Amino acid sequence: MTVLGPNESILDPREAALGTEGLVRRFGEVTAVDDVTLAVPSGELRAVIGPNGAGKTTLFNVVTGLLSPTAGRVWFEGTDVTDAPQYERPHAGLARSFQSNELFTEESVLENVRVVVQTAEYGPFGLDLFRDAASVGRERAVEILDRVGLDAAHDTLAKNLPHGDQRRLGIAMALATDPDVLLLDEPTSGMSPGATTKTAALVEDIHDSLGLTVLLIEHDMDVVLSISDRVTVLDQGRAIATGPPEEIRTDDDVQEAYLGGIREEL
Amino acid sequence: MNGNDPSFAREATDAVRGRLGSLTPAAWALLVISLAVLAFAFAVRPGLFVDNAIGGLVYGMILVMIALGLSLILGLMGVVNFAHGALFMLGAYFAYQVVGAMGLSFWAALVVAPVAVGAVGLAMEVTVLRRIYDQDPIIGLLATFGLTLMVQEAVRAVWGAAPLGFDVPRALQGGTDLGVTTVGTFRIFTVLVATVAVVAVYLLISRTDFGLTVRAGVQDDEMTEFLGVDLPLRFTAMFCLGAAIAGLGGVLRAAESGLGTGMGQTFVILAFVVVVVGGVGSLFGSVVSGILIGEATFMTPVVLTALSAATGVAAFDVSGIQGLVPYLVMITVLLVRPRGLFGEEGLME
Amino acid sequence: MSALSRYRVPVGLLVLVVALRPVVAHQWLLGFGQIATSMLIWMLFVAAFNLLFGFTGLLSFGHAMFFGFGMYGVAIAVARLDLPFVVGAVVGVAFAAAFGNLLGRLIVEKGEIYFAMLTLAVGEAVYFVVNRNPLGLTGGSNGISQNALPPWVETFRGQKSVVLPFAEVEWYWVVAVVFLLCMLALWQLLRSPFGRSLVAVRENEGLARAMGMNVDRYKIASFTASGALASIAGVLLEINTQGASIETFGVLTSGDAVLMAVLGGVNYFFGPVAGVFVWQFTAEYLSSFRMLNLPTTELALVSVDVSGVLQHWRFLLGALFVAVVLLSPKDGVWGALRDGVRVAAARFREVRR
């Protein structure tokens, strides 16, 4: 395998599990995502790296429909989903976690996951008024919490969880949508080295045993090198290189992007 | 407001040009028809027409004076100040206290009442509002709603629930002849005072260092404080200013139409309508929409009466539709242009 | 034990309707029980409001309109059109639901602050229209008071009763049954999958959307249900006050709902119940209170005439409301009560050990 430059992709984005074509997102004068073309094949664990402000989270936000793109298309499993409402994407199989701990804070850990399982079951809008919700989706929620290692915290309020467990709960909720493609936004941020290793193992486990396609924003290079199949480097909104982790590490363009600024100063 | 361009005039012309440029043919047709109908109504009863046009302007300027403070506090501090109507009402009652109860001159009330309302605003800001700036905006709405209740009950306790009124100086009584009709001198005075107040606020926000630092604080409070600006002090000052203008509006309104304990509530709802129609976050929008709603409220009956007289169709003569006009304008604007006439996308959403 | 804790809401509601009247009628409290009926009606109204605010996160400042739709639906049918009561009630409730649904579609996506301001403005516009007495139906500012009771309601010395084929029932118990049914329906709605979705929307709208919920549709549905439920309270109020009055549509009515719900505790099912009780009880108690005798009435060393101050009880409750909003906006009286009971229980357990 070799390293691909800007706007080169492994396969046609329209045939990938998740693809973007010429994706652009501007905020006023600032271009946060600049002509990004990506293709993530089914079953791959792809890491997205880049300096702060490179547009990684904005890319996730546009792909998942939280923001609409200024230009370009988003393809999911062969369908153009650019104009699909955000709430329809999880039902199609495209789920995400958030960098900030977005939770239903006043609810229990179990309820946080259960209500997502329930949503996956009923679709975007469910008007079931007659059942007791406590029994709907409970078993699957318990199963997912077991997988992410939160089995002892069912009744804890989400806001009272320690930071690392909150991040794991975020992953659990994304899993509860029963996704094909999972976007994880810095799942290890703010974690101790021990917790980081544990979470990296969790991501790898999700990818391997559930067979999910995973797109991962990650700062910890050890994690990136150890678990990802391919790496895409974002710099100033542009995808400057995509390739296997070891080759990306030694690639000149990437070195330039990360180190260029420092070299100029010297 | 446009952060890069401090000039009010430039912002205004840009905004208007932008609006005109984006008008659809249907909107153009509507505009032409409205102008034609207005011209027709003028031809039928010129005296009534001018009377109501000026009545609408007076009403509109009162609305602007309340909506301006509301919009200012909303834009700067993210708080929907329900108590703004109560401050307006306090201005009216303070003026009554000075003129009606203590027998002093109206000119004294014109100064004392807004200052006193500013002081009440200061007390509100320091005791309650300061605690809620960085919280969910709903909390601010609720807290200021509670304050409204307290002010209203306090007014009832001090001045009673019966309607009151007071006289204006002889110089402002009587009328001024405009050819087709005679207009009350006090109405012209109201429009002048309100215009001066509104323009002054605008210049303060857009042209002075004070306004600049406050706006910078809204954009990035940490950085602004780091640069040595005392933001809480400036927010307090802005709040007092907004309160004082509302109080001034109350004085003017009470002098012409009398005062009652329900006036605060009635006008704060109309001020909400003005802010929604003008677009949340745009001071310029509040000014335009205040005058627009004032005029629409007063001109609609004139136009309908003229149409009914000319066509002989009595159905046009919907008596008493006047009070409903602001809400009809609001619903129309929301359907056609959801973020208001001059609103920025995404603000407060 | 677990069955009791699982059904503590139905049990609590049953205890409430049985105990409310004797409790307020106790000589240490108000000494008369008539207010209990209107308390139940208001509890239903505020609970309906709180379905929207406390459990969906949308603050409506115009909920009085739904209260009024139910009330005027009955009054217009019975007094103006000579139609059966049931027709008026059904049309009133259906109109409230339809109005809530359409208004929701128009304004729900604009965010919570817009929602509060727009419901307030629309409520004011509705008040205005009703006040204009369109087609001579609403009676304008006089409201509707002549022949406004259905034939099966009898009044005798201010006491109402309902004549059924087999018996005559006190009006309070009819209200109690309707109240119970509606509150149980609300309870079931809140524990259903639909209700849990509403709570998720309240907790974190953005997350709910990212997890696949059509947030706007949930909000519109909640607004519709809340409006319909509030209008049922309005139907009861029509009979209770023997007609329809324009004040019901007023912004003060909407404001009172907000005040009572927040005072009671918007996060709890029983919050509105507690809020209405505290508010109406305080209003009655304080406005009938004349002399403050210290230390006791029997042994009065100091007697102060406080009626002048206490007739302005709204000021005091306003101050209490501001304090609740600043300190703990979602817990209110009911939250404080729960905390108190929990602390006391913990203390008790410690002592026993």
PDB file of N, CA, C and O in Angstrom, chain B residues 1 65-66 68-78 81 84 87 117-119 121-122 125 129-130 133 198 200-218 229-246 283:
ATOM      1  N   MET B   1     -26.097  42.749  14.837  1.00  0.00           N
ATOM      2  CA  MET B   1     -25.271  43.860  14.357  1.00  0.00           C
ATOM      3  C   MET B   1     -24.027  43.332  13.666  1.00  0.00           C
ATOM      4  O   MET B   1     -23.497  42.284  14.029  1.00  0.00           O
ATOM      5  N   MET B  65     -39.002  52.312  21.943  1.00  0.00           N
ATOM      6  CA  MET B  65     -38.260  52.622  23.162  1.00  0.00           C
ATOM      7  C   MET B  65     -38.238  51.439  24.119  1.00  0.00           C
ATOM      8  O   MET B  65     -37.282  51.258  24.867  1.00  0.00           O
ATOM      9  N   ILE B  66     -39.296  50.620  24.127  1.00  0.00           N
ATOM     10  CA  ILE B  66     -39.278  49.425  24.984  1.00  0.00           C
ATOM     11  C   ILE B  66     -38.467  48.319  24.309  1.00  0.00           C
ATOM     12  O   ILE B  66     -37.613  47.691  24.917  1.00  0.00           O
ATOM     13  N   LEU B  68     -36.148  48.443  22.177  1.00  0.00           N
ATOM     14  CA  LEU B  68     -34.715  48.713  22.063  1.00  0.00           C
ATOM     15  C   LEU B  68     -33.970  48.152  23.270  1.00  0.00           C
ATOM     16  O   LEU B  68     -32.968  47.446  23.134  1.00  0.00           O
ATOM     17  N   GLY B  69     -34.476  48.472  24.459  1.00  0.00           N
ATOM     18  CA  GLY B  69     -33.842  47.968  25.677  1.00  0.00           C
ATOM     19  C   GLY B  69     -33.915  46.446  25.751  1.00  0.00           C
ATOM     20  O   GLY B  69     -32.952  45.768  26.112  1.00  0.00           O
ATOM     21  N   LEU B  70     -35.079  45.922  25.357  1.00  0.00           N
ATOM     22  CA  LEU B  70     -35.281  44.470  25.364  1.00  0.00           C
ATOM     23  C   LEU B  70     -34.275  43.786  24.439  1.00  0.00           C
ATOM     24  O   LEU B  70     -33.608  42.819  24.805  1.00  0.00           O
ATOM     25  N   SER B  71     -34.158  44.352  23.237  1.00  0.00           N
ATOM     26  CA  SER B  71     -33.274  43.791  22.228  1.00  0.00           C
ATOM     27  C   SER B  71     -31.808  43.912  22.656  1.00  0.00           C
ATOM     28  O   SER B  71     -31.006  43.003  22.460  1.00  0.00           O
ATOM     29  N   LEU B  72     -31.485  45.056  23.261  1.00  0.00           N
ATOM     30  CA  LEU B  72     -30.127  45.315  23.750  1.00  0.00           C
ATOM     31  C   LEU B  72     -29.729  44.264  24.778  1.00  0.00           C
ATOM     32  O   LEU B  72     -28.669  43.640  24.691  1.00  0.00           O
ATOM     33  N   ILE B  73     -30.604  44.054  25.767  1.00  0.00           N
ATOM     34  CA  ILE B  73     -30.293  43.125  26.856  1.00  0.00           C
ATOM     35  C   ILE B  73     -30.270  41.690  26.339  1.00  0.00           C
ATOM     36  O   ILE B  73     -29.441  40.878  26.738  1.00  0.00           O
ATOM     37  N   LEU B  74     -31.159  41.395  25.408  1.00  0.00           N
ATOM     38  CA  LEU B  74     -31.184  40.060  24.811  1.00  0.00           C
ATOM     39  C   LEU B  74     -29.916  39.810  24.004  1.00  0.00           C
ATOM     40  O   LEU B  74     -29.261  38.775  24.136  1.00  0.00           O
ATOM     41  N   GLY B  75     -29.550  40.801  23.171  1.00  0.00           N
ATOM     42  CA  GLY B  75     -28.381  40.630  22.324  1.00  0.00           C
ATOM     43  C   GLY B  75     -27.087  40.569  23.124  1.00  0.00           C
ATOM     44  O   GLY B  75     -26.211  39.760  22.858  1.00  0.00           O
ATOM     45  N   LEU B  76     -26.976  41.433  24.134  1.00  0.00           N
ATOM     46  CA  LEU B  76     -25.723  41.527  24.876  1.00  0.00           C
ATOM     47  C   LEU B  76     -25.603  40.444  25.928  1.00  0.00           C
ATOM     48  O   LEU B  76     -24.544  39.860  26.115  1.00  0.00           O
ATOM     49  N   MET B  77     -26.682  40.204  26.660  1.00  0.00           N
ATOM     50  CA  MET B  77     -26.564  39.328  27.824  1.00  0.00           C
ATOM     51  C   MET B  77     -27.329  38.025  27.669  1.00  0.00           C
ATOM     52  O   MET B  77     -27.277  37.178  28.545  1.00  0.00           O
ATOM     53  N   GLY B  78     -28.037  37.879  26.556  1.00  0.00           N
ATOM     54  CA  GLY B  78     -28.766  36.634  26.345  1.00  0.00           C
ATOM     55  C   GLY B  78     -29.920  36.433  27.309  1.00  0.00           C
ATOM     56  O   GLY B  78     -30.318  35.317  27.581  1.00  0.00           O
ATOM     57  N   ASN B  81     -35.721  39.883  28.995  1.00  0.00           N
ATOM     58  CA  ASN B  81     -36.115  40.573  30.219  1.00  0.00           C
ATOM     59  C   ASN B  81     -37.613  40.845  30.244  1.00  0.00           C
ATOM     60  O   ASN B  81     -38.077  41.869  29.749  1.00  0.00           O
ATOM     61  N   HIS B  84     -39.078  44.152  31.574  1.00  0.00           N
ATOM     62  CA  HIS B  84     -38.908  45.407  30.866  1.00  0.00           C
ATOM     63  C   HIS B  84     -40.214  46.201  30.785  1.00  0.00           C
ATOM     64  O   HIS B  84     -40.209  47.419  30.830  1.00  0.00           O
ATOM     65  N   LEU B  87     -40.707  47.969  33.986  1.00  0.00           N
ATOM     66  CA  LEU B  87     -39.887  49.184  34.079  1.00  0.00           C
ATOM     67  C   LEU B  87     -40.552  50.339  33.325  1.00  0.00           C
ATOM     68  O   LEU B  87     -40.561  51.483  33.790  1.00  0.00           O
ATOM     69  N   VAL B 117     -36.105  55.022  37.242  1.00  0.00           N
ATOM     70  CA  VAL B 117     -36.284  53.690  36.659  1.00  0.00           C
ATOM     71  C   VAL B 117     -34.929  53.031  36.430  1.00  0.00           C
ATOM     72  O   VAL B 117     -34.750  51.833  36.681  1.00  0.00           O
ATOM     73  N   GLY B 118     -33.964  53.843  35.977  1.00  0.00           N
ATOM     74  CA  GLY B 118     -32.603  53.332  35.822  1.00  0.00           C
ATOM     75  C   GLY B 118     -32.084  52.774  37.140  1.00  0.00           C
ATOM     76  O   GLY B 118     -31.430  51.726  37.171  1.00  0.00           O
ATOM     77  N   ALA B 119     -32.394  53.460  38.236  1.00  0.00           N
ATOM     78  CA  ALA B 119     -31.941  53.004  39.560  1.00  0.00           C
ATOM     79  C   ALA B 119     -32.605  51.680  39.926  1.00  0.00           C
ATOM     80  O   ALA B 119     -31.955  50.763  40.449  1.00  0.00           O
ATOM     81  N   GLY B 121     -33.640  49.541  37.760  1.00  0.00           N
ATOM     82  CA  GLY B 121     -32.960  48.598  36.874  1.00  0.00           C
ATOM     83  C   GLY B 121     -31.639  48.156  37.469  1.00  0.00           C
ATOM     84  O   GLY B 121     -31.291  46.972  37.440  1.00  0.00           O
ATOM     85  N   LEU B 122     -30.909  49.114  38.038  1.00  0.00           N
ATOM     86  CA  LEU B 122     -29.628  48.799  38.679  1.00  0.00           C
ATOM     87  C   LEU B 122     -29.833  47.761  39.778  1.00  0.00           C
ATOM     88  O   LEU B 122     -29.109  46.769  39.863  1.00  0.00           O
ATOM     89  N   GLU B 125     -30.543  44.402  38.301  1.00  0.00           N
ATOM     90  CA  GLU B 125     -29.392  43.787  37.660  1.00  0.00           C
ATOM     91  C   GLU B 125     -28.458  43.189  38.705  1.00  0.00           C
ATOM     92  O   GLU B 125     -28.001  42.053  38.579  1.00  0.00           O
ATOM     93  N   LEU B 129     -30.317  39.688  37.929  1.00  0.00           N
ATOM     94  CA  LEU B 129     -29.882  39.343  36.573  1.00  0.00           C
ATOM     95  C   LEU B 129     -28.431  38.904  36.495  1.00  0.00           C
ATOM     96  O   LEU B 129     -28.083  38.042  35.707  1.00  0.00           O
ATOM     97  N   ARG B 130     -27.590  39.508  37.321  1.00  0.00           N
ATOM     98  CA  ARG B 130     -26.172  39.168  37.274  1.00  0.00           C
ATOM     99  C   ARG B 130     -25.934  37.681  37.515  1.00  0.00           C
ATOM    100  O   ARG B 130     -24.961  37.114  37.051  1.00  0.00           O
ATOM    101  N   TYR B 133     -26.706  35.396  33.862  1.00  0.00           N
ATOM    102  CA  TYR B 133     -26.183  35.661  32.516  1.00  0.00           C
ATOM    103  C   TYR B 133     -25.707  34.396  31.813  1.00  0.00           C
ATOM    104  O   TYR B 133     -25.950  34.202  30.639  1.00  0.00           O
ATOM    105  N   VAL B 198     -33.487  57.293  20.788  1.00  0.00           N
ATOM    106  CA  VAL B 198     -33.113  56.111  20.018  1.00  0.00           C
ATOM    107  C   VAL B 198     -31.795  56.346  19.276  1.00  0.00           C
ATOM    108  O   VAL B 198     -30.893  55.496  19.289  1.00  0.00           O
ATOM    109  N   ALA B 200     -29.473  58.441  20.062  1.00  0.00           N
ATOM    110  CA  ALA B 200     -28.388  58.542  21.039  1.00  0.00           C
ATOM    111  C   ALA B 200     -27.894  57.148  21.434  1.00  0.00           C
ATOM    112  O   ALA B 200     -26.685  56.890  21.479  1.00  0.00           O
ATOM    113  N   VAL B 201     -28.830  56.243  21.697  1.00  0.00           N
ATOM    114  CA  VAL B 201     -28.441  54.886  22.070  1.00  0.00           C
ATOM    115  C   VAL B 201     -27.666  54.238  20.937  1.00  0.00           C
ATOM    116  O   VAL B 201     -26.633  53.594  21.140  1.00  0.00           O
ATOM    117  N   TYR B 202     -28.167  54.464  19.732  1.00  0.00           N
ATOM    118  CA  TYR B 202     -27.525  53.854  18.585  1.00  0.00           C
ATOM    119  C   TYR B 202     -26.083  54.322  18.434  1.00  0.00           C
ATOM    120  O   TYR B 202     -25.165  53.537  18.213  1.00  0.00           O
ATOM    121  N   LEU B 203     -25.914  55.633  18.583  1.00  0.00           N
ATOM    122  CA  LEU B 203     -24.556  56.178  18.454  1.00  0.00           C
ATOM    123  C   LEU B 203     -23.673  55.644  19.573  1.00  0.00           C
ATOM    124  O   LEU B 203     -22.508  55.314  19.355  1.00  0.00           O
ATOM    125  N   LEU B 204     -24.243  55.534  20.764  1.00  0.00           N
ATOM    126  CA  LEU B 204     -23.476  55.040  21.904  1.00  0.00           C
ATOM    127  C   LEU B 204     -22.958  53.624  21.635  1.00  0.00           C
ATOM    128  O   LEU B 204     -21.791  53.309  21.870  1.00  0.00           O
ATOM    129  N   ILE B 205     -23.833  52.791  21.099  1.00  0.00           N
ATOM    130  CA  ILE B 205     -23.442  51.400  20.859  1.00  0.00           C
ATOM    131  C   ILE B 205     -22.475  51.289  19.690  1.00  0.00           C
ATOM    132  O   ILE B 205     -21.514  50.531  19.725  1.00  0.00           O
ATOM    133  N   SER B 206     -22.739  52.074  18.631  1.00  0.00           N
ATOM    134  CA  SER B 206     -21.992  51.832  17.405  1.00  0.00           C
ATOM    135  C   SER B 206     -20.752  52.717  17.262  1.00  0.00           C
ATOM    136  O   SER B 206     -19.822  52.344  16.585  1.00  0.00           O
ATOM    137  N   ARG B 207     -20.740  53.862  17.931  1.00  0.00           N
ATOM    138  CA  ARG B 207     -19.644  54.793  17.659  1.00  0.00           C
ATOM    139  C   ARG B 207     -18.646  54.976  18.806  1.00  0.00           C
ATOM    140  O   ARG B 207     -17.541  55.413  18.581  1.00  0.00           O
ATOM    141  N   THR B 208     -19.051  54.689  20.037  1.00  0.00           N
ATOM    142  CA  THR B 208     -18.162  55.025  21.151  1.00  0.00           C
ATOM    143  C   THR B 208     -17.313  53.826  21.564  1.00  0.00           C
ATOM    144  O   THR B 208     -17.633  52.677  21.246  1.00  0.00           O
ATOM    145  N   ASP B 209     -16.234  54.103  22.281  1.00  0.00           N
ATOM    146  CA  ASP B 209     -15.391  53.042  22.823  1.00  0.00           C
ATOM    147  C   ASP B 209     -16.183  52.165  23.772  1.00  0.00           C
ATOM    148  O   ASP B 209     -16.017  50.953  23.824  1.00  0.00           O
ATOM    149  N   PHE B 210     -17.062  52.839  24.526  1.00  0.00           N
ATOM    150  CA  PHE B 210     -17.895  52.106  25.473  1.00  0.00           C
ATOM    151  C   PHE B 210     -18.691  51.015  24.758  1.00  0.00           C
ATOM    152  O   PHE B 210     -18.656  49.840  25.130  1.00  0.00           O
ATOM    153  N   GLY B 211     -19.384  51.412  23.692  1.00  0.00           N
ATOM    154  CA  GLY B 211     -20.184  50.462  22.926  1.00  0.00           C
ATOM    155  C   GLY B 211     -19.321  49.365  22.326  1.00  0.00           C
ATOM    156  O   GLY B 211     -19.684  48.197  22.322  1.00  0.00           O
ATOM    157  N   LEU B 212     -18.149  49.768  21.856  1.00  0.00           N
ATOM    158  CA  LEU B 212     -17.236  48.821  21.221  1.00  0.00           C
ATOM    159  C   LEU B 212     -16.798  47.744  22.216  1.00  0.00           C
ATOM    160  O   LEU B 212     -16.812  46.549  21.911  1.00  0.00           O
ATOM    161  N   THR B 213     -16.416  48.187  23.439  1.00  0.00           N
ATOM    162  CA  THR B 213     -15.954  47.196  24.413  1.00  0.00           C
ATOM    163  C   THR B 213     -17.092  46.262  24.832  1.00  0.00           C
ATOM    164  O   THR B 213     -16.867  45.076  25.033  1.00  0.00           O
ATOM    165  N   VAL B 214     -18.291  46.816  24.951  1.00  0.00           N
ATOM    166  CA  VAL B 214     -19.414  45.959  25.332  1.00  0.00           C
ATOM    167  C   VAL B 214     -19.651  44.908  24.251  1.00  0.00           C
ATOM    168  O   VAL B 214     -19.825  43.722  24.529  1.00  0.00           O
ATOM    169  N   ARG B 215     -19.599  45.351  22.995  1.00  0.00           N
ATOM    170  CA  ARG B 215     -19.828  44.397  21.913  1.00  0.00           C
ATOM    171  C   ARG B 215     -18.707  43.377  21.830  1.00  0.00           C
ATOM    172  O   ARG B 215     -18.937  42.201  21.553  1.00  0.00           O
ATOM    173  N   ALA B 216     -17.495  43.831  22.103  1.00  0.00           N
ATOM    174  CA  ALA B 216     -16.379  42.893  22.136  1.00  0.00           C
ATOM    175  C   ALA B 216     -16.592  41.862  23.234  1.00  0.00           C
ATOM    176  O   ALA B 216     -16.307  40.672  23.069  1.00  0.00           O
ATOM    177  N   GLY B 217     -17.120  42.325  24.355  1.00  0.00           N
ATOM    178  CA  GLY B 217     -17.364  41.429  25.482  1.00  0.00           C
ATOM    179  C   GLY B 217     -18.376  40.359  25.136  1.00  0.00           C
ATOM    180  O   GLY B 217     -18.297  39.227  25.604  1.00  0.00           O
ATOM    181  N   VAL B 218     -19.348  40.715  24.291  1.00  0.00           N
ATOM    182  CA  VAL B 218     -20.336  39.737  23.876  1.00  0.00           C
ATOM    183  C   VAL B 218     -19.676  38.672  22.999  1.00  0.00           C
ATOM    184  O   VAL B 218     -19.940  37.485  23.120  1.00  0.00           O
ATOM    185  N   VAL B 229     -10.875  45.279  30.539  1.00  0.00           N
ATOM    186  CA  VAL B 229     -12.190  45.917  30.523  1.00  0.00           C
ATOM    187  C   VAL B 229     -13.046  45.319  31.636  1.00  0.00           C
ATOM    188  O   VAL B 229     -13.109  44.095  31.780  1.00  0.00           O
ATOM    189  N   ASP B 230     -13.670  46.180  32.431  1.00  0.00           N
ATOM    190  CA  ASP B 230     -14.540  45.695  33.503  1.00  0.00           C
ATOM    191  C   ASP B 230     -15.926  45.421  32.929  1.00  0.00           C
ATOM    192  O   ASP B 230     -16.775  46.294  32.869  1.00  0.00           O
ATOM    193  N   LEU B 231     -16.132  44.175  32.474  1.00  0.00           N
ATOM    194  CA  LEU B 231     -17.371  43.866  31.765  1.00  0.00           C
ATOM    195  C   LEU B 231     -18.626  43.922  32.634  1.00  0.00           C
ATOM    196  O   LEU B 231     -19.615  44.518  32.226  1.00  0.00           O
ATOM    197  N   PRO B 232     -18.614  43.319  33.836  1.00  0.00           N
ATOM    198  CA  PRO B 232     -19.837  43.380  34.649  1.00  0.00           C
ATOM    199  C   PRO B 232     -20.320  44.810  34.824  1.00  0.00           C
ATOM    200  O   PRO B 232     -21.518  45.082  34.723  1.00  0.00           O
ATOM    201  N   LEU B 233     -19.376  45.739  35.032  1.00  0.00           N
ATOM    202  CA  LEU B 233     -19.747  47.145  35.198  1.00  0.00           C
ATOM    203  C   LEU B 233     -20.436  47.664  33.946  1.00  0.00           C
ATOM    204  O   LEU B 233     -21.456  48.359  34.002  1.00  0.00           O
ATOM    205  N   ARG B 234     -19.900  47.298  32.800  1.00  0.00           N
ATOM    206  CA  ARG B 234     -20.483  47.793  31.550  1.00  0.00           C
ATOM    207  C   ARG B 234     -21.841  47.166  31.267  1.00  0.00           C
ATOM    208  O   ARG B 234     -22.750  47.835  30.770  1.00  0.00           O
ATOM    209  N   PHE B 235     -21.980  45.879  31.589  1.00  0.00           N
ATOM    210  CA  PHE B 235     -23.290  45.252  31.417  1.00  0.00           C
ATOM    211  C   PHE B 235     -24.324  45.927  32.310  1.00  0.00           C
ATOM    212  O   PHE B 235     -25.448  46.177  31.898  1.00  0.00           O
ATOM    213  N   THR B 236     -23.909  46.207  33.545  1.00  0.00           N
ATOM    214  CA  THR B 236     -24.820  46.905  34.454  1.00  0.00           C
ATOM    215  C   THR B 236     -25.234  48.240  33.855  1.00  0.00           C
ATOM    216  O   THR B 236     -26.413  48.600  33.860  1.00  0.00           O
ATOM    217  N   ALA B 237     -24.273  48.963  33.315  1.00  0.00           N
ATOM    218  CA  ALA B 237     -24.577  50.263  32.716  1.00  0.00           C
ATOM    219  C   ALA B 237     -25.549  50.109  31.554  1.00  0.00           C
ATOM    220  O   ALA B 237     -26.501  50.893  31.416  1.00  0.00           O
ATOM    221  N   MET B 238     -25.331  49.098  30.717  1.00  0.00           N
ATOM    222  CA  MET B 238     -26.230  48.885  29.580  1.00  0.00           C
ATOM    223  C   MET B 238     -27.645  48.575  30.064  1.00  0.00           C
ATOM    224  O   MET B 238     -28.632  49.040  29.499  1.00  0.00           O
ATOM    225  N   PHE B 239     -27.721  47.780  31.122  1.00  0.00           N
ATOM    226  CA  PHE B 239     -29.035  47.420  31.640  1.00  0.00           C
ATOM    227  C   PHE B 239     -29.768  48.654  32.156  1.00  0.00           C
ATOM    228  O   PHE B 239     -30.946  48.857  31.874  1.00  0.00           O
ATOM    229  N   CYS B 240     -29.030  49.499  32.906  1.00  0.00           N
ATOM    230  CA  CYS B 240     -29.626  50.733  33.428  1.00  0.00           C
ATOM    231  C   CYS B 240     -30.114  51.603  32.278  1.00  0.00           C
ATOM    232  O   CYS B 240     -31.198  52.190  32.332  1.00  0.00           O
ATOM    233  N   LEU B 241     -29.293  51.670  31.228  1.00  0.00           N
ATOM    234  CA  LEU B 241     -29.652  52.489  30.083  1.00  0.00           C
ATOM    235  C   LEU B 241     -30.947  51.984  29.442  1.00  0.00           C
ATOM    236  O   LEU B 241     -31.879  52.765  29.194  1.00  0.00           O
ATOM    237  N   GLY B 242     -31.006  50.669  29.217  1.00  0.00           N
ATOM    238  CA  GLY B 242     -32.218  50.088  28.646  1.00  0.00           C
ATOM    239  C   GLY B 242     -33.432  50.375  29.509  1.00  0.00           C
ATOM    240  O   GLY B 242     -34.507  50.715  29.011  1.00  0.00           O
ATOM    241  N   ALA B 243     -33.253  50.243  30.835  1.00  0.00           N
ATOM    242  CA  ALA B 243     -34.345  50.503  31.760  1.00  0.00           C
ATOM    243  C   ALA B 243     -34.783  51.961  31.673  1.00  0.00           C
ATOM    244  O   ALA B 243     -35.981  52.273  31.630  1.00  0.00           O
ATOM    245  N   ALA B 244     -33.812  52.884  31.640  1.00  0.00           N
ATOM    246  CA  ALA B 244     -34.134  54.312  31.616  1.00  0.00           C
ATOM    247  C   ALA B 244     -34.913  54.690  30.353  1.00  0.00           C
ATOM    248  O   ALA B 244     -35.858  55.487  30.406  1.00  0.00           O
ATOM    249  N   ILE B 245     -34.533  54.104  29.215  1.00  0.00           N
ATOM    250  CA  ILE B 245     -35.259  54.431  27.975  1.00  0.00           C
ATOM    251  C   ILE B 245     -36.692  53.926  28.054  1.00  0.00           C
ATOM    252  O   ILE B 245     -37.638  54.619  27.661  1.00  0.00           O
ATOM    253  N   ALA B 246     -36.850  52.702  28.578  1.00  0.00           N
ATOM    254  CA  ALA B 246     -38.212  52.184  28.750  1.00  0.00           C
ATOM    255  C   ALA B 246     -38.990  53.106  29.680  1.00  0.00           C
ATOM    256  O   ALA B 246     -40.168  53.404  29.440  1.00  0.00           O
ATOM    257  N   LEU B 283     -30.622  45.519  16.447  1.00  0.00           N
ATOM    258  CA  LEU B 283     -31.197  46.749  16.993  1.00  0.00           C
ATOM    259  C   LEU B 283     -31.917  47.511  15.890  1.00  0.00           C
ATOM    260  O   LEU B 283     -33.001  48.048  16.087  1.00  0.00           O
TER     261      LEU B 283
END
